[in-house]
Amino acid sequence: MYLSVQLSFYPFTDNHKPPIKDVIDRLQRSGLEVHANRISTQVFGEYDQVMRVLSDTMKWAFEQYGQAVFVANFVNGDRRPDG
């Protein structure tokens, strides 16, 4: 099953841009299709891989940056802009 996710990350820090960029970089290195913009990051791929990468990334971000909020919208299916 293909999964499309819209993800936003809100670290509880005054200097929030570096942690956000680190999360996006980590997602981009995962092998999934990732599209980042000013509002959110879209992640596309097979369900099991997407969920595994998101779980690993969220755990890493919490350990690395402490308190933060992740907001995600999940759609089963291919919702890529050019898909």
mmCIF file of C-alpha atoms in Angstrom:
data_model
loop_
_atom_site.group_PDB
_atom_site.id
_atom_site.type_symbol
_atom_site.label_atom_id
_atom_site.label_comp_id
_atom_site.label_asym_id
_atom_site.label_seq_id
_atom_site.Cartn_x
_atom_site.Cartn_y
_atom_site.Cartn_z
ATOM 1 C CA MET A 1 0.000 0.000 0.000
ATOM 2 C CA TYR A 2 1.299 3.431 -0.939
ATOM 3 C CA LEU A 3 1.170 6.189 1.696
ATOM 4 C CA SER A 4 1.283 9.976 1.426
ATOM 5 C CA VAL A 5 2.086 12.009 4.547
ATOM 6 C CA GLN A 6 2.104 15.716 5.278
ATOM 7 C CA LEU A 7 4.411 16.312 8.264
ATOM 8 C CA SER A 8 5.210 19.390 10.339
ATOM 9 C CA PHE A 9 7.794 19.564 13.133
ATOM 10 C CA TYR A 10 7.729 22.210 15.867
ATOM 11 C CA PRO A 11 10.720 22.039 18.235
ATOM 12 C CA PHE A 12 10.351 23.906 21.534
ATOM 13 C CA THR A 13 13.418 26.070 21.059
ATOM 14 C CA ASP A 14 14.075 29.699 20.206
ATOM 15 C CA ASN A 15 16.364 28.731 17.326
ATOM 16 C CA HIS A 16 13.951 26.390 15.541
ATOM 17 C CA LYS A 17 15.316 26.426 11.982
ATOM 18 C CA PRO A 18 18.367 24.138 12.470
ATOM 19 C CA PRO A 19 16.332 21.317 14.093
ATOM 20 C CA ILE A 20 13.689 21.532 11.352
ATOM 21 C CA LYS A 21 16.374 21.381 8.658
ATOM 22 C CA ASP A 22 17.968 18.390 10.413
ATOM 23 C CA VAL A 23 14.662 16.495 10.421
ATOM 24 C CA ILE A 24 14.092 17.256 6.732
ATOM 25 C CA ASP A 25 17.670 16.201 5.881
ATOM 26 C CA ARG A 26 17.191 12.945 7.768
ATOM 27 C CA LEU A 27 13.955 12.248 5.887
ATOM 28 C CA GLN A 28 15.613 13.025 2.554
ATOM 29 C CA ARG A 29 18.428 10.540 3.296
ATOM 30 C CA SER A 30 15.891 7.795 4.077
ATOM 31 C CA GLY A 31 15.300 6.778 0.468
ATOM 32 C CA LEU A 32 11.693 7.992 0.524
ATOM 33 C CA GLU A 33 10.400 10.668 -1.802
ATOM 34 C CA VAL A 34 10.391 13.914 0.212
ATOM 35 C CA HIS A 35 9.155 17.373 -0.770
ATOM 36 C CA ALA A 36 9.800 20.182 1.710
ATOM 37 C CA ASN A 37 8.195 23.599 1.563
ATOM 38 C CA ARG A 38 7.670 26.537 3.928
ATOM 39 C CA ILE A 39 4.606 25.028 5.594
ATOM 40 C CA SER A 40 5.269 21.281 5.828
ATOM 41 C CA THR A 41 7.134 18.338 4.408
ATOM 42 C CA GLN A 42 5.460 15.719 2.263
ATOM 43 C CA VAL A 43 6.705 12.136 2.452
ATOM 44 C CA PHE A 44 5.718 9.410 -0.033
ATOM 45 C CA GLY A 45 6.402 5.690 -0.189
ATOM 46 C CA GLU A 46 5.323 2.209 0.744
ATOM 47 C CA TYR A 47 3.373 2.133 4.001
ATOM 48 C CA ASP A 48 5.750 0.007 6.080
ATOM 49 C CA GLN A 49 8.838 1.950 5.028
ATOM 50 C CA VAL A 50 7.198 5.342 5.592
ATOM 51 C CA MET A 51 5.974 4.371 9.052
ATOM 52 C CA ARG A 52 9.372 2.931 10.008
ATOM 53 C CA VAL A 53 11.205 6.077 8.823
ATOM 54 C CA LEU A 54 8.742 8.395 10.574
ATOM 55 C CA SER A 55 9.007 6.428 13.823
ATOM 56 C CA ASP A 56 12.815 6.430 13.715
ATOM 57 C CA THR A 57 12.942 10.127 12.782
ATOM 58 C CA MET A 58 10.543 11.201 15.524
ATOM 59 C CA LYS A 59 12.413 9.207 18.166
ATOM 60 C CA TRP A 60 15.725 10.660 16.983
ATOM 61 C CA ALA A 61 14.324 14.227 17.008
ATOM 62 C CA PHE A 62 12.924 13.870 20.536
ATOM 63 C CA GLU A 63 16.250 12.491 21.778
ATOM 64 C CA GLN A 64 18.237 15.143 19.915
ATOM 65 C CA TYR A 65 16.116 18.240 20.588
ATOM 66 C CA GLY A 66 13.924 17.457 23.581
ATOM 67 C CA GLN A 67 10.337 18.585 23.643
ATOM 68 C CA ALA A 68 8.710 19.100 20.276
ATOM 69 C CA VAL A 69 5.461 18.561 18.418
ATOM 70 C CA PHE A 70 4.951 16.568 15.239
ATOM 71 C CA VAL A 71 1.721 17.048 13.277
ATOM 72 C CA ALA A 72 0.948 14.574 10.502
ATOM 73 C CA ASN A 73 -1.814 13.894 8.003
ATOM 74 C CA PHE A 74 -1.888 10.428 6.441
ATOM 75 C CA VAL A 75 -3.584 9.504 3.168
ATOM 76 C CA ASN A 76 -3.474 6.001 1.787
ATOM 77 C CA GLY A 77 -2.672 6.319 -1.884
ATOM 78 C CA ASP A 78 -0.393 8.287 -4.129
ATOM 79 C CA ARG A 79 -0.956 12.012 -3.585
ATOM 80 C CA ARG A 80 2.356 13.155 -5.054
ATOM 81 C CA PRO A 81 2.101 16.461 -6.940
ATOM 82 C CA ASP A 82 3.139 14.763 -10.178
ATOM 83 C CA GLY A 83 1.768 11.311 -9.313
#
